[in-house]
PDB file of C-alpha atoms in Angstrom:
ATOM      1  CA  MET A  24      86.932 -77.458 -59.403  1.00 84.00           C
ATOM      2  CA  ASP A  25      83.558 -79.099 -58.975  1.00 86.00           C
ATOM      3  CA  ASP A  26      81.713 -75.751 -58.696  1.00 85.00           C
ATOM      4  CA  ARG A  27      83.602 -74.379 -61.611  1.00 79.00           C
ATOM      5  CA  ASP A  28      82.734 -77.326 -63.777  1.00 77.00           C
ATOM      6  CA  GLY A  29      79.125 -77.126 -62.568  1.00 78.00           C
ATOM      7  CA  VAL A  30      78.842 -73.493 -63.717  1.00 76.00           C
ATOM      8  CA  LEU A  31      80.690 -74.114 -67.003  1.00 73.00           C
ATOM      9  CA  TYR A  32      78.879 -77.093 -68.160  1.00 67.00           C
ATOM     10  CA  SER A  33      75.256 -76.646 -66.832  1.00 70.00           C
ATOM     11  CA  GLY A  34      74.318 -74.194 -69.518  1.00 64.00           C
ATOM     12  CA  PRO A  35      73.211 -73.001 -71.918  1.00 64.00           C
ATOM     13  CA  TYR A  36      72.424 -69.898 -69.976  1.00 69.00           C
ATOM     14  CA  MET A  37      69.946 -67.292 -71.090  1.00 68.00           C
ATOM     15  CA  MET A  38      69.291 -63.705 -70.182  1.00 71.00           C
ATOM     16  CA  ASN A  39      66.430 -61.810 -71.744  1.00 69.00           C
ATOM     17  CA  SER A  40      66.038 -64.600 -74.358  1.00 59.00           C
ATOM     18  CA  LYS A  41      69.827 -64.171 -75.414  1.00 62.00           C
ATOM     19  CA  SER A  42      72.406 -66.677 -74.978  1.00 63.00           C
ATOM     20  CA  VAL A  43      75.104 -66.022 -72.361  1.00 70.00           C
ATOM     21  CA  ILE A  44      78.472 -67.667 -73.248  1.00 69.00           C
ATOM     22  CA  VAL A  45      80.472 -68.937 -70.367  1.00 71.00           C
ATOM     23  CA  LYS A  46      84.050 -69.779 -70.886  1.00 70.00           C
ATOM     24  CA  MET A  47      86.857 -70.752 -68.556  1.00 73.00           C
ATOM     25  CA  TRP A  48      89.437 -67.905 -68.128  1.00 74.00           C
ATOM     26  CA  ASN A  49      92.838 -68.373 -69.074  1.00 75.00           C
ATOM     27  CA  ALA A  50      95.950 -66.433 -68.391  1.00 80.00           C
ATOM     28  CA  ASP A  51      96.326 -65.458 -72.116  1.00 79.00           C
ATOM     29  CA  PHE A  52      93.008 -63.736 -72.246  1.00 71.00           C
ATOM     30  CA  ASP A  53      93.156 -60.414 -73.940  1.00 70.00           C
ATOM     31  CA  PHE A  54      90.462 -57.917 -73.153  1.00 63.00           C
ATOM     32  CA  ASN A  55      91.249 -55.896 -76.242  1.00 64.00           C
ATOM     33  CA  ASP A  56      90.567 -58.711 -78.606  1.00 62.00           C
ATOM     34  CA  ASP A  57      86.852 -58.267 -79.299  1.00 54.00           C
ATOM     35  CA  GLY A  58      86.729 -61.106 -81.887  1.00 59.00           C
ATOM     36  CA  LEU A  59      85.023 -64.206 -80.167  1.00 67.00           C
ATOM     37  CA  LYS A  60      85.778 -67.010 -82.563  1.00 76.00           C
ATOM     38  CA  THR A  61      85.322 -70.181 -80.445  1.00 80.00           C
ATOM     39  CA  ILE A  62      82.403 -70.931 -78.238  1.00 81.00           C
ATOM     40  CA  PRO A  63      81.130 -73.901 -76.357  1.00 83.00           C
ATOM     41  CA  LEU A  64      78.035 -75.527 -78.002  1.00 86.00           C
ATOM     42  CA  TRP A  65      75.831 -78.308 -76.774  1.00 88.00           C
ATOM     43  CA  ILE A  66      75.635 -80.859 -79.492  1.00 92.00           C
ATOM     44  CA  GLN A  67      73.114 -83.771 -79.875  1.00 95.00           C
ATOM     45  CA  PHE A  68      73.811 -86.901 -81.914  1.00 96.00           C
ATOM     46  CA  PRO A  69      70.390 -88.472 -82.455  1.00 96.00           C
ATOM     47  CA  ASN A  70      70.184 -92.152 -82.764  1.00 94.00           C
ATOM     48  CA  LEU A  71      73.816 -92.741 -82.133  1.00 95.00           C
ATOM     49  CA  PRO A  72      74.545 -96.496 -81.675  1.00 94.00           C
ATOM     50  CA  LEU A  73      75.073 -97.393 -78.046  1.00 92.00           C
ATOM     51  CA  ASN A  74      78.574 -98.793 -79.093  1.00 92.00           C
ATOM     52  CA  CYS A  75      79.625 -95.168 -79.667  1.00 92.00           C
ATOM     53  CA  TRP A  76      78.709 -93.877 -76.255  1.00 93.00           C
ATOM     54  CA  GLU A  77      82.021 -94.597 -74.427  1.00 91.00           C
ATOM     55  CA  ASP A  78      83.955 -91.498 -73.341  1.00 90.00           C
ATOM     56  CA  ASP A  79      86.727 -92.078 -75.905  1.00 91.00           C
ATOM     57  CA  SER A  80      84.291 -92.635 -78.821  1.00 92.00           C
ATOM     58  CA  LEU A  81      82.269 -89.450 -77.848  1.00 94.00           C
ATOM     59  CA  SER A  82      85.610 -87.380 -77.653  1.00 93.00           C
ATOM     60  CA  ILE A  83      86.668 -88.692 -81.010  1.00 93.00           C
ATOM     61  CA  ILE A  84      83.338 -87.828 -82.597  1.00 94.00           C
ATOM     62  CA  GLY A  85      83.285 -84.441 -81.023  1.00 94.00           C
ATOM     63  CA  SER A  86      86.738 -83.807 -82.092  1.00 94.00           C
ATOM     64  CA  THR A  87      85.530 -83.679 -85.802  1.00 93.00           C
ATOM     65  CA  LEU A  88      83.553 -80.609 -84.908  1.00 95.00           C
ATOM     66  CA  GLY A  89      86.007 -78.898 -82.417  1.00 94.00           C
ATOM     67  CA  VAL A  90      87.433 -79.490 -79.055  1.00 91.00           C
ATOM     68  CA  PRO A  91      85.231 -81.853 -76.938  1.00 93.00           C
ATOM     69  CA  LEU A  92      84.793 -80.442 -73.242  1.00 87.00           C
ATOM     70  CA  TYR A  93      81.999 -82.669 -71.521  1.00 84.00           C
ATOM     71  CA  ALA A  94      79.127 -85.061 -71.855  1.00 89.00           C
ATOM     72  CA  ASP A  95      75.921 -84.363 -70.067  1.00 87.00           C
ATOM     73  CA  ALA A  96      74.847 -86.439 -67.056  1.00 86.00           C
ATOM     74  CA  CYS A  97      72.064 -88.405 -69.082  1.00 88.00           C
ATOM     75  CA  THR A  98      74.690 -89.260 -71.869  1.00 91.00           C
ATOM     76  CA  LYS A  99      77.309 -90.415 -69.174  1.00 89.00           C
ATOM     77  CA  LYS A 100      74.583 -92.622 -67.330  1.00 90.00           C
ATOM     78  CA  VAL A 101      72.945 -93.699 -70.656  1.00 90.00           C
ATOM     79  CA  GLU A 102      69.621 -92.575 -69.256  1.00 89.00           C
ATOM     80  CA  CYS A 103      67.948 -91.209 -72.498  1.00 86.00           C
ATOM     81  CA  ILE A 104      69.079 -93.333 -75.440  1.00 88.00           C
ATOM     82  CA  ALA A 105      67.389 -91.044 -78.063  1.00 92.00           C
ATOM     83  CA  TYR A 106      70.514 -89.051 -78.509  1.00 94.00           C
ATOM     84  CA  ALA A 107      73.953 -88.501 -76.955  1.00 95.00           C
ATOM     85  CA  ARG A 108      74.779 -84.930 -75.947  1.00 94.00           C
ATOM     86  CA  ILE A 109      78.235 -83.229 -75.522  1.00 92.00           C
ATOM     87  CA  LEU A 110      79.596 -79.816 -75.104  1.00 89.00           C
ATOM     88  CA  VAL A 111      82.151 -78.863 -77.778  1.00 91.00           C
ATOM     89  CA  GLU A 112      84.132 -75.722 -78.194  1.00 88.00           C
ATOM     90  CA  ILE A 113      83.453 -74.786 -81.722  1.00 89.00           C
ATOM     91  CA  ASP A 114      84.985 -72.245 -84.148  1.00 87.00           C
ATOM     92  CA  ILE A 115      82.038 -70.352 -85.385  1.00 81.00           C
ATOM     93  CA  ILE A 116      83.828 -68.807 -88.256  1.00 80.00           C
ATOM     94  CA  ARG A 117      83.297 -72.067 -90.085  1.00 83.00           C
ATOM     95  CA  PRO A 118      79.759 -73.193 -91.184  1.00 84.00           C
ATOM     96  CA  LEU A 119      78.272 -75.632 -88.635  1.00 89.00           C
ATOM     97  CA  PRO A 120      77.813 -79.061 -90.170  1.00 92.00           C
ATOM     98  CA  LYS A 121      74.385 -80.780 -90.050  1.00 95.00           C
ATOM     99  CA  GLN A 122      76.063 -84.276 -90.626  1.00 95.00           C
ATOM    100  CA  ILE A 123      79.490 -85.936 -90.175  1.00 95.00           C
ATOM    101  CA  MET A 124      81.047 -89.194 -91.030  1.00 95.00           C
ATOM    102  CA  VAL A 125      81.567 -91.408 -87.939  1.00 93.00           C
ATOM    103  CA  GLU A 126      83.603 -94.684 -87.538  1.00 90.00           C
ATOM    104  CA  ASP A 127      82.273 -96.930 -84.752  1.00 88.00           C
ATOM    105  CA  PRO A 128      84.546 -99.043 -82.596  1.00 87.00           C
ATOM    106  CA  ASN A 129      83.858-101.985 -84.946  1.00 89.00           C
ATOM    107  CA  GLY A 130      85.238 -99.986 -87.973  1.00 89.00           C
ATOM    108  CA  ARG A 131      81.838 -99.515 -89.585  1.00 92.00           C
ATOM    109  CA  GLU A 132      81.340 -95.962 -91.043  1.00 94.00           C
ATOM    110  CA  PHE A 133      77.998 -94.135 -91.094  1.00 94.00           C
ATOM    111  CA  GLU A 134      76.607 -90.678 -91.602  1.00 96.00           C
ATOM    112  CA  GLN A 135      75.688 -89.210 -88.261  1.00 96.00           C
ATOM    113  CA  GLU A 136      73.095 -86.307 -87.960  1.00 96.00           C
ATOM    114  CA  VAL A 137      74.221 -83.312 -85.875  1.00 96.00           C
ATOM    115  CA  TRP A 138      71.693 -81.200 -83.869  1.00 95.00           C
ATOM    116  CA  TYR A 139      72.703 -78.032 -82.083  1.00 91.00           C
ATOM    117  CA  ASP A 140      70.874 -76.730 -78.958  1.00 86.00           C
ATOM    118  CA  TRP A 141      71.696 -73.155 -80.172  1.00 79.00           C
ATOM    119  CA  MET A 142      73.046 -72.062 -83.365  1.00 78.00           C
ATOM    120  CA  PRO A 143      74.746 -68.705 -83.139  1.00 75.00           C
ATOM    121  CA  MET A 144      74.524 -66.021 -85.783  1.00 72.00           C
ATOM    122  CA  TYR A 145      77.960 -64.885 -86.783  1.00 67.00           C
ATOM    123  CA  CYS A 146      78.592 -62.036 -89.138  1.00 73.00           C
ATOM    124  CA  ASN A 147      81.420 -62.749 -91.687  1.00 66.00           C
ATOM    125  CA  LYS A 148      81.445 -59.024 -92.629  1.00 69.00           C
ATOM    126  CA  CYS A 149      82.328 -57.435 -89.280  1.00 68.00           C
ATOM    127  CA  LEU A 150      83.488 -60.641 -87.532  1.00 62.00           C
ATOM    128  CA  GLN A 151      80.927 -60.307 -84.588  1.00 63.00           C
ATOM    129  CA  LEU A 152      78.796 -62.815 -82.957  1.00 63.00           C
ATOM    130  CA  GLY A 153      75.051 -62.187 -82.516  1.00 63.00           C
ATOM    131  CA  HIS A 154      73.987 -60.649 -85.812  1.00 64.00           C
ATOM    132  CA  VAL A 155      74.549 -60.793 -89.624  1.00 65.00           C
ATOM    133  CA  CYS A 156      75.106 -57.380 -91.560  1.00 73.00           C
ATOM    134  CA  ARG A 157      72.685 -57.234 -94.420  1.00 69.00           C
ATOM    135  CA  GLU A 158      72.808 -55.041 -97.587  1.00 56.00           C
ATOM    136  CA  PRO A 159      71.465 -51.608 -97.055  1.00 54.00           C
ATOM    137  CA  GLN A 160      67.748 -51.636 -97.742  1.00 51.00           C
ATOM    138  CA  ASN A 161      66.137 -49.520-100.325  1.00 51.00           C
ATOM    139  CA  LYS A 162      64.180 -47.044 -98.084  1.00 49.00           C
ATOM    140  CA  ALA A 163      62.042 -45.907-101.108  1.00 50.00           C
ATOM    141  CA  MET A 164      58.274 -46.387-100.489  1.00 46.00           C
ATOM    142  CA  PRO A 165      56.586 -49.287-102.544  1.00 48.00           C
ATOM    143  CA  LYS A 166      54.750 -48.414-105.377  1.00 49.00           C
ATOM    144  CA  GLN A 167      51.037 -48.249-104.979  1.00 47.00           C
ATOM    145  CA  GLN A 168      48.581 -49.036-107.783  1.00 46.00           C
ATOM    146  CA  LYS A 169      47.401 -45.932-109.487  1.00 48.00           C
ATOM    147  CA  GLY A 170      44.426 -44.472-107.908  1.00 50.00           C
ATOM    148  CA  ARG A 171      43.811 -47.227-105.425  1.00 53.00           C
ATOM    149  CA  TYR A 172      44.487 -46.978-101.655  1.00 47.00           C
ATOM    150  CA  GLN A 173      46.409 -49.941-100.235  1.00 51.00           C
ATOM    151  CA  LYS A 174      45.146 -50.781 -96.796  1.00 48.00           C
ATOM    152  CA  PRO A 175      47.847 -51.752 -94.428  1.00 48.00           C
ATOM    153  CA  GLN A 176      47.892 -55.439 -93.278  1.00 49.00           C
ATOM    154  CA  GLN A 177      46.056 -55.951 -89.964  1.00 46.00           C
ATOM    155  CA  LEU A 178      48.275 -57.003 -87.203  1.00 50.00           C
ATOM    156  CA  TRP A 179      45.862 -57.362 -84.346  1.00 51.00           C
ATOM    157  CA  LYS A 180      42.570 -59.341 -84.364  1.00 48.00           C
ATOM    158  CA  LYS A 181      39.610 -58.217 -82.156  1.00 48.00           C
ATOM    159  CA  ILE A 182      38.674 -60.915 -79.626  1.00 53.00           C
ATOM    160  CA  ARG A 183      34.855 -61.296 -78.702  1.00 56.00           C
ATOM    161  CA  HIS A 184      34.191 -61.976 -75.122  1.00 49.00           C
TER     162      HIS A 184
END
């Protein structure tokens, strides 16, 4: 169990600069369902008051975004107080909120900023993760000024040694 949790919660994992999503297997997993709708995302709560850093409080705050799974080691040990960081399984079909309303253990409400370690692209048109379908682009060449040659933009600069 410890090894499994270490792999699941140590991410995010990258391969060729692309995120690899690691989820726990369950008996109801369907290989034919190619629609990935919920994924675990690491979320940071910058400047979260310290009285909200208990496991119960972080779980309640995380549940406003999805299903809270785990708090990172720095958050559990309160080693870095700039932000609290938790892993939450989020429905990526919905827009990811940048702010949420939080009530601290004393009953005080405040607006909490939400940062994501990685924000996935999700295409609502074809219901796929990793891209966004765009309208077909007009392949016609841009009009040039009459009688004038338009020099292409230089991409590389010469470096003098």
